[in-house]
Coordinates of C-alpha atoms and ligand atoms in Angstrom, one line a residue:
X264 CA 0.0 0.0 0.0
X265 CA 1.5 3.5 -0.8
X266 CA -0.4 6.7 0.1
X267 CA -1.3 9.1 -2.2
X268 CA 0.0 12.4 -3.1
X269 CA -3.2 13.8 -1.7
X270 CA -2.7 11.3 1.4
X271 CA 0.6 12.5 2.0
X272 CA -0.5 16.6 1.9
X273 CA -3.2 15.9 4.1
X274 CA -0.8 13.9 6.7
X275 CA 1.5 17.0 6.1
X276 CA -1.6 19.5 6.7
X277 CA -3.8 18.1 9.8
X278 CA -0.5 15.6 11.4
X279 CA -2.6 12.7 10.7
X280 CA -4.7 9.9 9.0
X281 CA -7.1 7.9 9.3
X282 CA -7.3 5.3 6.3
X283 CA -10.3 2.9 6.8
X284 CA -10.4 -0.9 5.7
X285 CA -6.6 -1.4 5.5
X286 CA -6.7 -5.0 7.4
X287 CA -9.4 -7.2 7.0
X288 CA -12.1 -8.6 9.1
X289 CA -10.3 -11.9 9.2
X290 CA -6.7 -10.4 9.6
X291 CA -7.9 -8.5 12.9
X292 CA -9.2 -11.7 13.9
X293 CA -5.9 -13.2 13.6
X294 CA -4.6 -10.5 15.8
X295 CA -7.3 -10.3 18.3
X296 CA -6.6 -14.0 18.5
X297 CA -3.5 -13.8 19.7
X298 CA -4.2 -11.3 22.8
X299 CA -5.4 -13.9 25.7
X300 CA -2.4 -15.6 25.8
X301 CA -0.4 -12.4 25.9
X302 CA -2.5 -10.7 28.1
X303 CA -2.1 -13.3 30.8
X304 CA 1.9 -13.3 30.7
X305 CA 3.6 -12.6 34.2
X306 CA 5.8 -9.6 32.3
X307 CA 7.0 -6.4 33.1
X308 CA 5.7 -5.9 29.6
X309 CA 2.4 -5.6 30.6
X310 CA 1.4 -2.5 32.1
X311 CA -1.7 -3.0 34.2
X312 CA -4.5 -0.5 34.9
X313 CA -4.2 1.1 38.7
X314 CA -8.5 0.9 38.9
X315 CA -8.9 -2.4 37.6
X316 CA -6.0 -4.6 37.4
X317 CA -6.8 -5.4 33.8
X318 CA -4.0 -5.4 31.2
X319 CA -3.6 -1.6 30.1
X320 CA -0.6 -1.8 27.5
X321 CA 1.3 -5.2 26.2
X322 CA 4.2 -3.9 24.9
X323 CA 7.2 -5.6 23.0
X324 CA 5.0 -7.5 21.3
X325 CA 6.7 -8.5 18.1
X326 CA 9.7 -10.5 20.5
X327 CA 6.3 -12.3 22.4
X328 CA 4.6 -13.5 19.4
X329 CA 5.3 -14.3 15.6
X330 CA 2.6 -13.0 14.5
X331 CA 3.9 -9.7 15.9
X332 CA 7.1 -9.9 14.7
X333 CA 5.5 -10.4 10.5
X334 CA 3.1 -7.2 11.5
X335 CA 5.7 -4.5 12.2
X336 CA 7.3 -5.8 9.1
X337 CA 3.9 -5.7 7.4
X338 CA 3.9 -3.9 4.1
X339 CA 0.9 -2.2 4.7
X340 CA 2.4 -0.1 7.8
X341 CA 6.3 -0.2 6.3
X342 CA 5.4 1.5 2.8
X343 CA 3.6 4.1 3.6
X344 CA 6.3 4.7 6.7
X345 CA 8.8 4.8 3.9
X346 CA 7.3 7.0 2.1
X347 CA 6.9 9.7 5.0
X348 CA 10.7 9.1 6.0
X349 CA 12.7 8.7 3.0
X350 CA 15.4 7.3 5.0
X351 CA 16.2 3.7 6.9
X352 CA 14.1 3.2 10.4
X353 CA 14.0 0.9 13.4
X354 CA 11.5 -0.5 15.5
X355 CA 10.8 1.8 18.4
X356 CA 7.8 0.3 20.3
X357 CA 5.6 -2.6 19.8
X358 CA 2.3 -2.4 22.1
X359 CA -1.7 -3.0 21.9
X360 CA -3.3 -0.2 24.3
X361 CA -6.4 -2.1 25.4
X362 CA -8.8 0.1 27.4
X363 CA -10.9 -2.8 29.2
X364 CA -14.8 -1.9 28.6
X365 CA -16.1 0.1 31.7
X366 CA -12.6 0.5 33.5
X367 CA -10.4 1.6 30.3
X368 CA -8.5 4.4 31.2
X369 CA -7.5 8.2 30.1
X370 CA -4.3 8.2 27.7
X371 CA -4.1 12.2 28.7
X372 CA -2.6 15.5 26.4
X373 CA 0.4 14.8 24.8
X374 CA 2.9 14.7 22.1
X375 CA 4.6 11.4 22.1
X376 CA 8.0 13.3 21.4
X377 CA 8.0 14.9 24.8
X378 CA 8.2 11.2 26.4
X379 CA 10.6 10.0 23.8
X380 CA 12.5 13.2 24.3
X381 CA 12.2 13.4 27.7
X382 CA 12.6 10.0 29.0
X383 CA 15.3 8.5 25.5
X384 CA 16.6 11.6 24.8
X385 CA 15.2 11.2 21.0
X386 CA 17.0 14.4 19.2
X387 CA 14.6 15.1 16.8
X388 CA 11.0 14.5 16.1
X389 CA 10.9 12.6 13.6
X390 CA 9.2 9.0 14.8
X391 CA 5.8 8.2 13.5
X392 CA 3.4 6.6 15.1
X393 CA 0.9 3.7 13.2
X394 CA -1.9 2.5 14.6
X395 CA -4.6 -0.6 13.7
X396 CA -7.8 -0.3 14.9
X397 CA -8.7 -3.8 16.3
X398 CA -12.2 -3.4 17.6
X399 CA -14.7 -1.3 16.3
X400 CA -14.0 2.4 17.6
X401 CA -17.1 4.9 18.3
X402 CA -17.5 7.9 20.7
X403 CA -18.0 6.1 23.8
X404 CA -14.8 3.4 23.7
X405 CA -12.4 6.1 24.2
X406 CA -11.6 7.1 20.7
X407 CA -8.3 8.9 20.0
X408 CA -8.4 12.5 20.0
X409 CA -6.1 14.7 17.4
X410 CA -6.0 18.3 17.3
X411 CA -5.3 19.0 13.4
X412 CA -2.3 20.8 12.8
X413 CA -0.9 20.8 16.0
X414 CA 2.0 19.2 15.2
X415 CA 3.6 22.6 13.6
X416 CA 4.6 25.6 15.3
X417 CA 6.4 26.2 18.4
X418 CA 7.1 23.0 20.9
X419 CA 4.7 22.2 23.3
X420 CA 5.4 22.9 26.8
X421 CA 5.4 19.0 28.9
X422 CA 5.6 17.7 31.8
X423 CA 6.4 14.1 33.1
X424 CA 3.0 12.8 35.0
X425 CA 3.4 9.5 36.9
X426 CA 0.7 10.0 39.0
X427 CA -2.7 10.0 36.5
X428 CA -2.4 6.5 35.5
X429 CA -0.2 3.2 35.8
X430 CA 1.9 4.6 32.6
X431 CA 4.3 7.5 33.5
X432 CA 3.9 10.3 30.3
X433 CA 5.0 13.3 29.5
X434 CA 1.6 15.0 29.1
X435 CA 1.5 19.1 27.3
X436 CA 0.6 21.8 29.4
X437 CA -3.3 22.3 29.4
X438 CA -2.7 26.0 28.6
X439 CA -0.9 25.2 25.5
X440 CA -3.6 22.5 24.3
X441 CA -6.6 25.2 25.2
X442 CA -4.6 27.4 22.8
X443 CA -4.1 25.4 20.2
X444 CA -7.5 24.1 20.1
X445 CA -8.7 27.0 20.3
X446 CA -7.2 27.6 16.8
X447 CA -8.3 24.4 15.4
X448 CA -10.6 21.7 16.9
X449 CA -10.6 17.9 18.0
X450 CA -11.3 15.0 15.7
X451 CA -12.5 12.2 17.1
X452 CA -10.2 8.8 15.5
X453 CA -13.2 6.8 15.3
X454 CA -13.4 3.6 13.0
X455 CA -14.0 -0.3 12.0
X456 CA -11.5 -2.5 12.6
X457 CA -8.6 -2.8 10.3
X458 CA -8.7 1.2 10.3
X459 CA -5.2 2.2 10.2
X460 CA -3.9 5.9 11.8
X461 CA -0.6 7.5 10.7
X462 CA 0.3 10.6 13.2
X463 CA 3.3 12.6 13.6
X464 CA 5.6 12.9 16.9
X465 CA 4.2 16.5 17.8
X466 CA 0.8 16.0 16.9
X467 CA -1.4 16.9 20.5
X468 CA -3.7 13.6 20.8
X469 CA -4.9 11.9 24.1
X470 CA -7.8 9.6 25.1
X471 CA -11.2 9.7 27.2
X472 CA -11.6 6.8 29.6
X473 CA -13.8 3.6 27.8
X474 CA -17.5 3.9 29.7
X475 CA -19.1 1.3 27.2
X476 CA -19.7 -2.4 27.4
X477 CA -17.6 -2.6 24.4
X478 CA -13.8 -3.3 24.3
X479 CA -11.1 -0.9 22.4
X480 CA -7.6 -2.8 21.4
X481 CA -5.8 -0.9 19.3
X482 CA -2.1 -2.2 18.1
X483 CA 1.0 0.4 17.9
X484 CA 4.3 0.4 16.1
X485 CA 6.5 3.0 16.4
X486 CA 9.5 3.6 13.7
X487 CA 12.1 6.1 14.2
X488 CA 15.2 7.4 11.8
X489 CA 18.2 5.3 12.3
X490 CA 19.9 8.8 12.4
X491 CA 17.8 10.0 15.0
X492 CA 17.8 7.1 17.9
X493 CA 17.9 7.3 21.2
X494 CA 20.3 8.6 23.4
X495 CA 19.4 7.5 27.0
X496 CA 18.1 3.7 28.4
X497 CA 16.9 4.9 30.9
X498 CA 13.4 2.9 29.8
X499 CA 13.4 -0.9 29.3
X500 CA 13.8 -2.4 25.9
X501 CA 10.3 -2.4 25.7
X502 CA 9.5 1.1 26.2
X503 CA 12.2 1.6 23.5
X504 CA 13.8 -0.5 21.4
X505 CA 17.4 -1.0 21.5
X506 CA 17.7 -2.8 18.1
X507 CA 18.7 -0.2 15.5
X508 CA 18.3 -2.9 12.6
X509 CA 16.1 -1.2 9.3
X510 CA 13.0 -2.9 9.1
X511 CA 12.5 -4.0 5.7
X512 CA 9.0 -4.9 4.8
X513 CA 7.8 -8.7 4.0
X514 CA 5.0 -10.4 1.8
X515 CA 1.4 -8.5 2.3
X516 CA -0.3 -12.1 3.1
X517 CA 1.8 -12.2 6.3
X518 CA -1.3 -13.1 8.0
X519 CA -2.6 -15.8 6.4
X520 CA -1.4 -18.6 8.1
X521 CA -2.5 -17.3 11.3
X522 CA -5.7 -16.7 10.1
X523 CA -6.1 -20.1 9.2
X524 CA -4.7 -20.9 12.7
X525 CA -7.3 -18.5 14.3
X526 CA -10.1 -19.9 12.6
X527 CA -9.2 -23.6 13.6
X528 CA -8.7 -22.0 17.2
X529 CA -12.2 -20.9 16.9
X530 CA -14.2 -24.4 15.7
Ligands
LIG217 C1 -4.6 5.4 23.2 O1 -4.4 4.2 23.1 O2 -5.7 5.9 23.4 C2 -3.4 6.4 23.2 C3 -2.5 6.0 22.2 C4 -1.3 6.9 21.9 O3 -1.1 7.9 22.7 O4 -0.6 6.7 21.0
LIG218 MN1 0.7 8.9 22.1

């Protein structure tokens, strides 16, 4: 998959997009099938909610799993990631934010190059963020939130909160996100699964909590310039990569034998 040239001014313009139908119904599945096992690992990996104990983030996923380790090569992510860089790129972080139905959590203000900045020392910001939507994402299972455009202009003001939730963050300042609001607005990053969102490092995004019955997985990679890796380790591997290697992209039915798998799993 490559993005278009209207894709790519858009992504340039508003810091983001969100591209529906990318994986399919039976490729999510494949995913989602894979989640249980992971879930209920004793890791460090797994960052648990404070309220509820359930699983908040599973990170480092692609060195847990094989099926992890053909998505972040998956052609359908690595293209388009190509495309926006222009130069060779590593795997960063690996993770599927889950946010539990009723007890899912806030993912508050922020630019996610404040915490890779702040807590790796990342020079520049220049990693980009790709998401899959893995359950069906509406208005009341704590949607993403992107403020278009914010990813220009002056740097945002943060600070490193370890007290909101069981995930230390550097969040922006609330004056700087009224502001730039205020000059723009907040899209909601709602979707059916297999939707994929591309966002830039200093685009302002955050989460609401998940009130709904309804579960809200949605899988994370990370890729970074080579050129511009981190500097500090001060966060485990999984919080940040260490491997510098270029990911290369492989077949685009990477999948399909785990579909197959999932679907057996499933009789
Ligand atoms: C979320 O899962 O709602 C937040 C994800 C992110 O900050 O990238
Ligand atoms: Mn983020």
């Amino acid at each position: 998959m490559t993005l278009s040239t209207d894709q790519l001014a858009q992504l340039d313009r508003d810091g983001f997009l969100i591209l529906p139908e990318v994986f399919s119904p039976a490729e999510v599945a494949a995913i989602q099938s894979r989640l249980p096992a992971l879930f209920s690992d004793k890791s460090d990996a797994n960052v648990i909610e404070r309220g509820s104990g359930a699983v908040r983030t599973a990170m480092g996923l692609h060195l847990r799993d094989p099926l992890f380790a053909a998505l972040v090569r998956h052609p359908r992510l690595i293209e388009p990631a190509r495309q926006i860089l222009d130069e060779p790129f590593y795997i960063q972080q690996v993770k599927v934010n889950v946010k539990a139905a009723f007890s899912g959590e806030i993912w508050q203000w922020h630019t996610d190059f404040a915490t890779h900045h702040g807590e790796d020392g990342v020079p520049r910001p220049e990693a980009i963020n790709l998401h899959i939507l893995l359950d069906e994402v509406n208005e009341f299972n704590g949607p993403l939130y992107f403020v278009p455009g914010s990813h220009k202009g002056p740097e945002h003001k943060a600070w490193l909160d370890d007290q909101t939730t069981s995930y230390p963050l550097w969040v922006t300042e609330i004056d700087r996100v009224r502001e730039t609001i205020s000059s723009s607005t907040i899209v909601s990053a709602k979707g059916v699964p297999g939707t994929v969102l591309i966002f830039h490092d200093t685009l302002i995004h955050g989460s609401p909590n998940n009130m709904s019955p309804w579960d809200r997985g949605i899988f994370s990679l990370i890729v970074n310039p080579v050129s511009n890796a981190l500097t500090s380790d001060k966060r485990p591997d999984y919080k940040h990569h260490r491997d510098l290697t270029p990911v290369s992209p492989v077949g685009d039915d990477c999948l399909a034998k785990y579909e197959g798998e999932a679907l057996k799993a499933a009789v």
